[in-house]
XYZ file of C-alpha atoms in Angstrom:
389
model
C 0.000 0.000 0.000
C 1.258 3.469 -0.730
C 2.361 5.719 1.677
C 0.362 9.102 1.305
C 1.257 11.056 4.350
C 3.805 10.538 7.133
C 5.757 12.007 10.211
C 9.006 12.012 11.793
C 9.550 13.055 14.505
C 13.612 13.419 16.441
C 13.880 14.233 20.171
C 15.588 17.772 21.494
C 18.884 16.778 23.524
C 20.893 18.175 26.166
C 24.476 18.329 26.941
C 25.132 17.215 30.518
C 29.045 17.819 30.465
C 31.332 18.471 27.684
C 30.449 21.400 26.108
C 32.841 23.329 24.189
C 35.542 20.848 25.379
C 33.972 18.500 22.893
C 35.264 20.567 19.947
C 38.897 19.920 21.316
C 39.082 16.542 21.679
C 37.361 15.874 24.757
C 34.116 13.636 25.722
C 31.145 14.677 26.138
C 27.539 13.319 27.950
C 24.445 14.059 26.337
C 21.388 12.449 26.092
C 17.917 13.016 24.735
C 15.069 14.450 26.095
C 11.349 14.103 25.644
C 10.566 17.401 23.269
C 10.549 16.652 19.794
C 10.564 18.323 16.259
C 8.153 17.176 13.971
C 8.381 17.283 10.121
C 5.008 15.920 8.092
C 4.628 14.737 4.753
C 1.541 14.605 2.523
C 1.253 14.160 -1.035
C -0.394 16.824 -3.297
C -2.849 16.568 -5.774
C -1.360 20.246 -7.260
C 2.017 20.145 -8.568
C 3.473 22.332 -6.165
C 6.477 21.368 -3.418
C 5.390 23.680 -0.179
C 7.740 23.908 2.628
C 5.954 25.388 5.535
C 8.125 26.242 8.745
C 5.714 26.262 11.278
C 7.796 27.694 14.303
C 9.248 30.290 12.336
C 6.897 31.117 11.143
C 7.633 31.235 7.194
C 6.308 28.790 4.321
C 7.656 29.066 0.471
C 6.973 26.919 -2.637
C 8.297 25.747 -5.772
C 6.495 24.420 -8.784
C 7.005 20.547 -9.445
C 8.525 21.543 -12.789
C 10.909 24.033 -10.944
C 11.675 21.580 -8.231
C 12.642 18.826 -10.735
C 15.001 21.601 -12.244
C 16.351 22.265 -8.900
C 17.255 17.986 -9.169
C 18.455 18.629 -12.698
C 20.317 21.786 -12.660
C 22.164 21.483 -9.237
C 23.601 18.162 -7.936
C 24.551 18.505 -3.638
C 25.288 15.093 -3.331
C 28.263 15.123 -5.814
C 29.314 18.234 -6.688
C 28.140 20.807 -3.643
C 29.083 20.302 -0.391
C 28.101 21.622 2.820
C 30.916 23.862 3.759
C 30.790 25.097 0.022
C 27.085 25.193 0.634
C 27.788 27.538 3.571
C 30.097 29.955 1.783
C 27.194 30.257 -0.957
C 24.531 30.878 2.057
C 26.527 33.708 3.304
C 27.208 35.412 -0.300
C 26.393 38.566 -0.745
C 25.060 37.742 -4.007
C 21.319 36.505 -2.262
C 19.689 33.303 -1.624
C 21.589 30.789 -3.763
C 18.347 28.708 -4.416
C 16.303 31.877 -5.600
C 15.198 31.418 -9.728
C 13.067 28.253 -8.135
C 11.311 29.316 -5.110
C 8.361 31.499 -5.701
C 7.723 32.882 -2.333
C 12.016 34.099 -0.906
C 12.893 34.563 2.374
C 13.138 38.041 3.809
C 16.487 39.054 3.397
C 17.598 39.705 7.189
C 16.121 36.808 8.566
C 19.091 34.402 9.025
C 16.197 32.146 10.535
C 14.346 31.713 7.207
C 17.520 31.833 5.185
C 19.028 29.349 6.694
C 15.803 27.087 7.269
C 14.814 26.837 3.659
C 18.042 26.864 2.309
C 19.258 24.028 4.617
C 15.457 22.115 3.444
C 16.393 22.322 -0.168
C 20.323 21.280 -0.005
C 18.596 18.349 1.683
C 16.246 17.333 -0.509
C 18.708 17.535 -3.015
C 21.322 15.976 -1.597
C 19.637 12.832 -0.310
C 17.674 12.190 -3.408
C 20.226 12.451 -5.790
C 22.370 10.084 -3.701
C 19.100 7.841 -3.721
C 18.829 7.834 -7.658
C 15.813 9.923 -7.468
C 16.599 12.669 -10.178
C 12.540 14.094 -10.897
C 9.641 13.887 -8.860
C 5.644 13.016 -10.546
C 3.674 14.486 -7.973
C 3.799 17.645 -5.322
C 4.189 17.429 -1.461
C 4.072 18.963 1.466
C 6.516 19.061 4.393
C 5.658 20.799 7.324
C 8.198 21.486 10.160
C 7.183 22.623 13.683
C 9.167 21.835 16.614
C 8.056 22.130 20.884
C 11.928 23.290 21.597
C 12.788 27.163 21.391
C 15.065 27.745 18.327
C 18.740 28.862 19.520
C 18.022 27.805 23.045
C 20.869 24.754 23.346
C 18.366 21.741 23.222
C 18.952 20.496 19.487
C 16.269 22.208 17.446
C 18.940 22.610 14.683
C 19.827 18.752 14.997
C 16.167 17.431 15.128
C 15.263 19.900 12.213
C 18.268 18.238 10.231
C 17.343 14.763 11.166
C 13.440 15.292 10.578
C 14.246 16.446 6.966
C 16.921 14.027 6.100
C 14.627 11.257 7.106
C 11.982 12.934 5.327
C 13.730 12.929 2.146
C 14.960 9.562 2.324
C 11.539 8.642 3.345
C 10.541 10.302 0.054
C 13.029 8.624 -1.951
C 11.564 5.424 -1.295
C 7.877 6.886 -1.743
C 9.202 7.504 -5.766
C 10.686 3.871 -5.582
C 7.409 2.122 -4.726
C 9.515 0.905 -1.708
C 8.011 2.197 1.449
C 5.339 -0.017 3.812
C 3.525 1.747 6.547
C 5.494 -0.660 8.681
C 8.373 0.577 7.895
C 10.942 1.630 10.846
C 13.727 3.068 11.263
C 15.471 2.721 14.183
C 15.393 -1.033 12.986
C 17.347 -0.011 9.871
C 20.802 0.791 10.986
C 21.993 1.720 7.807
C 19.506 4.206 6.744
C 20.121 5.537 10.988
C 24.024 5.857 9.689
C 23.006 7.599 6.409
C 20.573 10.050 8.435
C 22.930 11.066 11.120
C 25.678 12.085 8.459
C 22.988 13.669 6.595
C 22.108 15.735 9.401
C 25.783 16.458 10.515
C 26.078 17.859 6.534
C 22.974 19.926 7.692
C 24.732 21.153 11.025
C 27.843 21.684 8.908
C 25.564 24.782 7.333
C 23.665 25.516 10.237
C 27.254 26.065 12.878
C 30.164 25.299 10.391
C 32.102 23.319 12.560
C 29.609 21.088 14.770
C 30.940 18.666 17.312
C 28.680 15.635 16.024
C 26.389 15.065 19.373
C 23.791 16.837 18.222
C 22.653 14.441 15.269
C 23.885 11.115 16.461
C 21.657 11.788 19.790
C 18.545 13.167 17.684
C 19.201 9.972 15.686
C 19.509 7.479 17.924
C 18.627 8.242 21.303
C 19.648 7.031 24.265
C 22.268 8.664 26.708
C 25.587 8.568 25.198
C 29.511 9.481 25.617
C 30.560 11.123 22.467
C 34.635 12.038 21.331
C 35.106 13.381 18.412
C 36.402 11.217 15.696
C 35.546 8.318 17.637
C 32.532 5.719 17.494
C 30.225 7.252 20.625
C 29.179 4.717 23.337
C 26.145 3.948 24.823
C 25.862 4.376 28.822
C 24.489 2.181 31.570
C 22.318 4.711 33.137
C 21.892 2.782 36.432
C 19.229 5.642 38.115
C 17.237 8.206 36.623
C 18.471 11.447 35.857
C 15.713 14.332 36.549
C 16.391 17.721 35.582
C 14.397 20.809 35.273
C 14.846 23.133 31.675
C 14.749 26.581 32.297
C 14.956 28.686 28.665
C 16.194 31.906 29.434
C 14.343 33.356 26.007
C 17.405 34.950 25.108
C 18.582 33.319 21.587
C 22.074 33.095 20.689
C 24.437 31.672 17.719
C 26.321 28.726 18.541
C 28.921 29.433 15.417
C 30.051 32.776 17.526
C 29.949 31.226 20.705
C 32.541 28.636 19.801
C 34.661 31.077 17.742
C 34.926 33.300 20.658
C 36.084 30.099 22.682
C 38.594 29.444 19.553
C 40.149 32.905 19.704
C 40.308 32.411 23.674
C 42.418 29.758 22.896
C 44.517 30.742 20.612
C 45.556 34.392 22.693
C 45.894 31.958 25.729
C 46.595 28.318 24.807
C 48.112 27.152 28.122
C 45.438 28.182 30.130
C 42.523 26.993 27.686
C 44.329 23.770 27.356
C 44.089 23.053 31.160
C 40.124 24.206 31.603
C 39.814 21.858 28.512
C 41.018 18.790 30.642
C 39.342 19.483 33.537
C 36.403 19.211 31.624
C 37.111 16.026 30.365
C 38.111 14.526 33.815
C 34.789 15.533 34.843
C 32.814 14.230 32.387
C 34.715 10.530 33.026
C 34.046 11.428 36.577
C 30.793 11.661 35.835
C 30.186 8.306 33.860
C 31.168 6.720 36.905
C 28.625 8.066 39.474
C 25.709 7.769 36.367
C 26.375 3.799 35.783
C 26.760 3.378 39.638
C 23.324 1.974 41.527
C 24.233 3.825 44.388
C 22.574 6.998 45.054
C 25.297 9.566 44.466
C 23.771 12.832 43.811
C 25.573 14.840 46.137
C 28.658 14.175 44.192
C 26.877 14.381 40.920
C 25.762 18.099 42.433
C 29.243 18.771 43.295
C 30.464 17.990 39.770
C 27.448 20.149 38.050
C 28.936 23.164 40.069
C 32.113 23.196 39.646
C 31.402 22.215 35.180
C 29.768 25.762 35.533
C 32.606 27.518 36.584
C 34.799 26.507 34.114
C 32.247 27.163 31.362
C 32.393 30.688 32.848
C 35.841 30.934 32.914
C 35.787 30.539 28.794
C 32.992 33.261 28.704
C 29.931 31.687 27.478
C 27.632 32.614 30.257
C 25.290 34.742 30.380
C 23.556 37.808 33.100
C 19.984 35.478 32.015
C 21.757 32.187 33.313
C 23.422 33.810 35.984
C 20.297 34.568 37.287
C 18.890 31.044 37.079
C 21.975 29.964 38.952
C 21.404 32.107 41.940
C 17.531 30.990 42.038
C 18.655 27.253 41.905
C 21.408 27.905 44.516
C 19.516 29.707 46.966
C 16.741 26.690 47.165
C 19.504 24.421 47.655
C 20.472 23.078 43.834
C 23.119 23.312 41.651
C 22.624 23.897 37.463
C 25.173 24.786 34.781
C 24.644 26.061 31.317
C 23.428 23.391 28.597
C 24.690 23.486 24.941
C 26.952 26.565 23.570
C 25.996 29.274 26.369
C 25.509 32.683 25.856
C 21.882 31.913 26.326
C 19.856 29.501 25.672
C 18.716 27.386 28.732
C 20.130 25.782 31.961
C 19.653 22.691 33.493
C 18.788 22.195 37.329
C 20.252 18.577 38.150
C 17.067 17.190 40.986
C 16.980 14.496 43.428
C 15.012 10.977 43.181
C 12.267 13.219 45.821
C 12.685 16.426 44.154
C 8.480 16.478 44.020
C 8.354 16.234 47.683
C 10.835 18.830 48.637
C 9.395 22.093 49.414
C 12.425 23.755 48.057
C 11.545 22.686 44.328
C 8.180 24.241 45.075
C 9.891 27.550 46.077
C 12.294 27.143 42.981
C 9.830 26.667 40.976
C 7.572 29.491 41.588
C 10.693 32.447 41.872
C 11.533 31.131 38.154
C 8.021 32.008 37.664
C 7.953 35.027 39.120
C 11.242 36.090 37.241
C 9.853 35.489 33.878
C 11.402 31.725 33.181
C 9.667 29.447 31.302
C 10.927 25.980 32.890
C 9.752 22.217 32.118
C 10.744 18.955 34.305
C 12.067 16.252 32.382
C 14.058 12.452 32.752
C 17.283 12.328 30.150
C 16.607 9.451 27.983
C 14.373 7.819 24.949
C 13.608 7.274 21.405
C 15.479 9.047 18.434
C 14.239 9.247 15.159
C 10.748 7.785 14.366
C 8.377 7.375 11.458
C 4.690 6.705 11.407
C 2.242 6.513 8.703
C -0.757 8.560 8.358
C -4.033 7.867 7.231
């Protein structure tokens, strides 16, 4: 039976320890967490392609017979790619897609730029390495995700993995190959193709990503990541509750981790040695988190002292600072999550967090200081698929 309409869906993550270190060498912890991004297909009786970004908001179109031009005239698998991709995105020259989308992004929104931009390199990228070179019929994709955009939490990642899958997904729609059964995270080889298909997509999104991001929107699960290496899957022997608390201020991970590179390079000694104490921590770390014991205390310990040395390389923030002090002065500890500046923190809680009235009283001051906050468990599914009716 055909496949008509479908979603993906790929969780948000968070980076427990490792960030910024993780660029140098260093491991990393981060693990998923339960908001997702969405991205749904459904096939078109009009021969249109629309791409509507829900959270933007923004939407934009192409005929069929431009979008099959796009396939013919421009080839990203083989010829264009992603750094190249990125030079071209931040041309002066305009939006390098522009003779075949009928409605263009505004022209100082990086945010729609980027988002449509990144969509069609996609498309085109994974279908031409699938042998799909023209399309018969018009689609939809729509994109919304639960996560704030820029906030630390993966939106870019699960955006990149949603629309990978979505093309590849697509690819096999044209094929006459894809049952309504059909899963993916019980196809590791597509899961392989996705994740470096999103990584291309992070590539043009941050220019020099460390590689969490996609693997954990990919495959879930809490993992210990090194760059260059095969990442490895943790025996999380106790649950691991935090509390998210977005700060609303948005931020650019590219010039976040370029300030940390110039940092570095003015004072390389210095940088070298926060580096490695952030990678003894995070090994530190793996062994309390695959220990049955209950050691939070030290795990509390370790969360402090990973946020002062992510202020020492200058990505906090006067917004995080604040959640800091709120956390500390009901009794918990929280650190920055992702590339600073921004974005959101994480509050590390006890197994009886819900019966302490100190959450209670955290709770309601983040409140009353204008946070938006949501309690979570690290963990679960990466990609999915499900067919619709």
């Amino acid at each position: 039976m055909s496949v008509a309409a479908f979603e993906v869906s790929a969780p948000g993550k968070v980076i427990l320890h490792g960030e910024h270190s993780v660029v140098y060498g260093k491991p990393a912890i981060a693990g998923p967490i339960g908001l997702r991004t969405y991205l749904n297909y459904k096939r078109l009786a009009s021969s249109e392609v629309i791409l509507d970004f829900a959270s933007i908001p923004f939407n934009s179109s192409l005929s069929l017979e431009s979008f099959n031009a796009f396939l013919t005239q421009f080839d990203c698998h083989s010829d264009l790619q992603p750094l190249e991709f990125l030079q071209k995105m931040r041309a002066a020259d305009g939006f390098p897609f522009a003779k075949f989308v009928t409605h263009q992004p505004t022209q100082d929104s990086t945010k729609e730029q980027f988002s449509l931009g990144t969509a069609l390199y996609l498309l085109n990228r994974i279908l031409r390495s699938e042998g799909v070179n023209s399309l018969e019929s018009g689609f939809q994709l729509t994109l919304k995700s639960v996560m704030s955009i820029g906030a630390g939490l993966g939106s870019s990642a699960g955006y990149g993995v949603c629309v990978s899958a979505g093309a590849f997904l697509i690819s096999k729609i044209v094929k006459g190959e894809l049952e309504p059964n059909f899963s993916l995270q019980e196809s590791p080889e597509v899961l392989k193709k996705i994740s470096q298909w999103a990584f291309d997509s992070e590539i043009v999104m941050h220019e020099r990503p460390s590689g969490i991001d996609n693997t954990i929107c990919t495959y879930g699960n809490l993992i210990k990541f090194k760059r260059g290496q095969a990442f490895e899957s943790l025996k999380l022997r106790q649950q691991v509750n935090i509390l998210i608390v977005d700060t609303g201020v948005s931020r650019t991970t590219a010039k976040l981790v370029a300030g940390v590179a110039d940092l570095k390079s003015r004072h390389s000694r210095m940088m070298d040695s926060i580096m490695d104490a952030m990678g003894y921590l995070v090994e530190d770390v793996v062994s309390i988190l695959e220990d049955e014991g209950d050691r939070f205390e030290e795990l509390r310990t370790l969360v402090s002292i990973n946020g002062n040395l992510l202020r020492a390389i200058g990505v906090s923030h006067p917004a995080l600072e604040r959640i800091f002090q709120l956390a500390e002065e009901s009794g918990f500890s929280a650190k920055l999550t992702g590339a600073g500046g921004g974005g959101c923190a994480l509050v590390f809680l006890p197994k009886d967090y819900e019966s302490r009235k100190e959450y209670a009283e955290l709770t309601q001051n983040l409140t009353k200081a204008g946070f938006h906050w949501i309690q979570t468990t690290i963990g679960g599914q990466g990609v999915q698929f499900k067919a619709l009716e």
